[in-house]
Amino acid sequence: MSGIEWGSLMFAVLLLLLALRVHIGVAMLLTGTVGYTFVAGWDPLMSFFKNAAFARYSTYDLSVVPLFLLMGQFATQGGLSKALFKAGNAMIGHWRGGMAMAAVTSCAGFGAICGSSLATAATMGQVALPELKAHNYSERLSAAVIAAGGTLGILIPPSVPLVIYAIITEQNIAKLFLAAFVPGIIAAIGYMVVIGIIARVSPKDAPRGDRFSWAQRLTALAETWPVLLIFMVVIGGIYGGFFTPTEAASIGTVATAFVAWKSGGLRGQGFMQCLYGAAAGTGMIFLILLGADVLNVFLALTQVNTELAKWVVSMDLSPLAVLFTIIAIYLVLGCVMDSLSMLLLTIPIFFPIIMGIDLWGMDPESKAIWFGILALMVVEIGLITPPVGMNVFIISSMTKDVPMKDIFLYVMPFLASDLLRILLIVFVPSVVLFVLKL
């Protein structure tokens, strides 16, 4: 068999393993190992493994991942999610559907110090769902709002998938974080507009909440100062050139730990729970990274990536046709895979293709950053699409009286908002890139 045939065969085996619910890291590691052995032999494989894990895990920039995960754990234990939701509810809870909108804004705020969509959805679900139910919001709508709002966790910087994308494509992490701001804000506004429309069409699903006095609003806002301070120190420090993203993550983690300790969240088993949670998340991500490295080296040996790029170019498709084909593939993969796995599996294949075509006359760096944000938004949709929809699974476990199919049904308007945002980013790249020129 030729290298192309081996590459195609093992990729098909990979998809089969994923369909059988084998962990993505294990599936990529297994198929990459078997394929490498048949193409290059056992001894070269062992030589590669001798240095592969150390070469990957010793990357300085990668240390930001466990730090951001730990910061999210501390933020959860510190009760910062409650303060964010309370402030949002105080400001706009009296609007029609305002409490659900407050849940979206609090998801965005929590995402600014978390970097994980699953953690954002799980944390805000514990905080917001009981309040929404107590104020007679539809449980189906409430679950859909938190599931969709949770996706903001990876779009609002800092973002763990963006860090991984930056490492794979050798891009500037700070510039990617900066470019994600406006799309993240647009995403939050889009979700709020959807809630507003649903509240108009079906008022019983999203009633008005209590109106707070300005004194109560200011008090609630004042309680969010730790979030604002941590965000300004971490993100402001990066953009101001005071420290690197890894140093910023370290400072943010220590600051968040202090807030959690002061609020009593780290007493008893709280601290160990944070460490265990961060360790479990880090181990999962690092296993996927190693599996992706082995698979990508195998694919490089078979020249599948190069031949695929040449094939796409030979088809003489328009750049937009190529781009929308990639987006369609992402949407399909999102039905069966999580966001990080999709990026690790596809970026080594799609990135060279995107860099080889002309899109709106963008220079290579701008195109790489723009595609990173676009890819992140597309894989983000996979968190709320059937049949997997990890955010929906998490929220469904918290709302046992609501069938999962009903949550997916109520998520559809939010998916429509996501698709409109993707079209905006595709046809108006300056939405992403203009902040880099300020």
Tab-separated table of N, CA and C in Angstrom, residues 21 144 147-148 151 191 329-339 342 377-393 404 407-409 411-412 414-416 418-419 422:
chain	number	residue	atom	x	y	z
A	21	ARG	N	-17.226	5.472	20.304
A	21	ARG	CA	-17.106	6.230	21.552
A	21	ARG	C	-15.770	5.993	22.251
A	144	ALA	N	-31.573	25.900	27.549
A	144	ALA	CA	-30.975	26.277	26.265
A	144	ALA	C	-30.111	27.521	26.407
A	147	ALA	N	-26.836	26.510	28.101
A	147	ALA	CA	-26.022	25.696	27.192
A	147	ALA	C	-25.370	26.569	26.126
A	148	ALA	N	-26.158	27.486	25.540
A	148	ALA	CA	-25.604	28.373	24.519
A	148	ALA	C	-24.648	29.390	25.133
A	151	THR	N	-20.991	28.437	25.702
A	151	THR	CA	-20.017	28.442	24.612
A	151	THR	C	-19.165	29.703	24.618
A	191	TYR	N	-27.084	36.377	21.332
A	191	TYR	CA	-27.890	35.522	22.216
A	191	TYR	C	-28.951	36.336	22.956
A	329	ILE	N	-17.579	20.918	6.921
A	329	ILE	CA	-16.953	19.755	7.553
A	329	ILE	C	-16.912	19.937	9.068
A	330	TYR	N	-16.576	21.148	9.519
A	330	TYR	CA	-16.556	21.428	10.952
A	330	TYR	C	-17.946	21.233	11.573
A	331	LEU	N	-18.972	21.688	10.881
A	331	LEU	CA	-20.330	21.565	11.418
A	331	LEU	C	-20.730	20.101	11.553
A	332	VAL	N	-20.315	19.279	10.582
A	332	VAL	CA	-20.621	17.845	10.652
A	332	VAL	C	-19.832	17.187	11.782
A	333	LEU	N	-18.525	17.493	11.874
A	333	LEU	CA	-17.702	16.921	12.937
A	333	LEU	C	-18.200	17.353	14.311
A	334	GLY	N	-18.755	18.557	14.386
A	334	GLY	CA	-19.254	19.054	15.668
A	334	GLY	C	-20.382	18.220	16.237
A	335	CYS	N	-21.030	17.436	15.384
A	335	CYS	CA	-22.115	16.576	15.861
A	335	CYS	C	-21.605	15.356	16.618
A	336	VAL	N	-20.301	15.049	16.474
A	336	VAL	CA	-19.779	13.826	17.101
A	336	VAL	C	-18.500	14.046	17.901
A	337	MET	N	-17.926	15.283	17.884
A	337	MET	CA	-16.656	15.522	18.556
A	337	MET	C	-16.729	16.806	19.368
A	338	ASP	N	-15.823	16.908	20.363
A	338	ASP	CA	-15.745	18.139	21.137
A	338	ASP	C	-14.836	19.131	20.431
A	339	SER	N	-14.863	20.394	20.887
A	339	SER	CA	-14.197	21.487	20.184
A	339	SER	C	-12.684	21.319	20.104
A	342	MET	N	-11.611	18.591	17.686
A	342	MET	CA	-11.774	19.003	16.291
A	342	MET	C	-10.608	19.862	15.834
A	377	MET	N	-15.145	29.716	16.436
A	377	MET	CA	-16.586	29.946	16.468
A	377	MET	C	-17.352	28.762	15.879
A	378	VAL	N	-16.797	28.164	14.816
A	378	VAL	CA	-17.493	27.038	14.193
A	378	VAL	C	-17.475	25.808	15.102
A	379	VAL	N	-16.315	25.519	15.709
A	379	VAL	CA	-16.266	24.352	16.600
A	379	VAL	C	-17.070	24.604	17.866
A	380	GLU	N	-17.225	25.877	18.232
A	380	GLU	CA	-18.040	26.230	19.389
A	380	GLU	C	-19.486	25.779	19.197
A	381	ILE	N	-19.960	25.831	17.951
A	381	ILE	CA	-21.328	25.408	17.657
A	381	ILE	C	-21.518	23.937	18.010
A	382	GLY	N	-20.442	23.142	17.842
A	382	GLY	CA	-20.552	21.718	18.134
A	382	GLY	C	-20.898	21.417	19.574
A	383	LEU	N	-20.688	22.383	20.471
A	383	LEU	CA	-20.998	22.172	21.885
A	383	LEU	C	-22.501	22.146	22.161
A	384	ILE	N	-23.302	22.625	21.181
A	384	ILE	CA	-24.757	22.668	21.408
A	384	ILE	C	-25.534	22.032	20.262
A	385	THR	N	-24.852	21.249	19.404
A	385	THR	CA	-25.552	20.581	18.312
A	385	THR	C	-25.739	19.103	18.635
A	386	PRO	N	-26.876	18.526	18.228
A	386	PRO	CA	-27.084	17.094	18.434
A	386	PRO	C	-26.202	16.294	17.486
A	387	PRO	N	-25.881	15.016	17.801
A	387	PRO	CA	-26.356	14.275	18.973
A	387	PRO	C	-25.460	14.401	20.209
A	388	VAL	N	-24.242	14.992	20.053
A	388	VAL	CA	-23.341	15.056	21.205
A	388	VAL	C	-23.644	16.276	22.051
A	389	GLY	N	-23.306	17.476	21.581
A	389	GLY	CA	-23.628	18.707	22.295
A	389	GLY	C	-23.257	18.660	23.761
A	390	MET	N	-21.967	18.671	24.076
A	390	MET	CA	-21.521	18.458	25.444
A	390	MET	C	-22.160	19.431	26.434
A	391	ASN	N	-22.318	20.696	26.036
A	391	ASN	CA	-22.967	21.651	26.941
A	391	ASN	C	-24.402	21.235	27.248
A	392	VAL	N	-25.088	20.725	26.233
A	392	VAL	CA	-26.479	20.288	26.426
A	392	VAL	C	-26.525	19.086	27.360
A	393	PHE	N	-25.568	18.175	27.238
A	393	PHE	CA	-25.509	17.021	28.135
A	393	PHE	C	-25.328	17.480	29.582
A	404	MET	N	-33.903	15.868	26.738
A	404	MET	CA	-32.789	16.468	26.010
A	404	MET	C	-33.221	16.987	24.643
A	407	ILE	N	-34.410	20.480	24.891
A	407	ILE	CA	-33.331	21.465	25.033
A	407	ILE	C	-32.721	21.746	23.671
A	408	PHE	N	-32.483	20.688	22.894
A	408	PHE	CA	-31.930	20.876	21.547
A	408	PHE	C	-32.879	21.718	20.692
A	409	LEU	N	-34.179	21.512	20.861
A	409	LEU	CA	-35.160	22.283	20.090
A	409	LEU	C	-35.072	23.766	20.432
A	411	VAL	N	-32.536	25.256	21.592
A	411	VAL	CA	-31.208	25.761	21.256
A	411	VAL	C	-31.146	26.261	19.812
A	412	MET	N	-32.061	25.793	18.962
A	412	MET	CA	-32.010	26.108	17.537
A	412	MET	C	-31.953	27.613	17.230
A	414	PHE	N	-30.587	29.902	18.927
A	414	PHE	CA	-29.228	30.346	19.268
A	414	PHE	C	-28.231	29.868	18.202
A	415	LEU	N	-28.481	28.678	17.641
A	415	LEU	CA	-27.647	28.202	16.544
A	415	LEU	C	-27.800	29.109	15.323
A	416	ALA	N	-29.012	29.589	15.073
A	416	ALA	CA	-29.228	30.518	13.964
A	416	ALA	C	-28.420	31.795	14.165
A	418	ASP	N	-25.617	31.963	15.815
A	418	ASP	CA	-24.229	31.581	15.577
A	418	ASP	C	-23.898	31.576	14.089
A	419	LEU	N	-24.802	31.023	13.281
A	419	LEU	CA	-24.550	30.945	11.842
A	419	LEU	C	-24.508	32.330	11.208
A	422	ILE	N	-21.152	33.776	11.989
A	422	ILE	CA	-20.100	33.195	11.157
A	422	ILE	C	-20.079	33.847	9.776
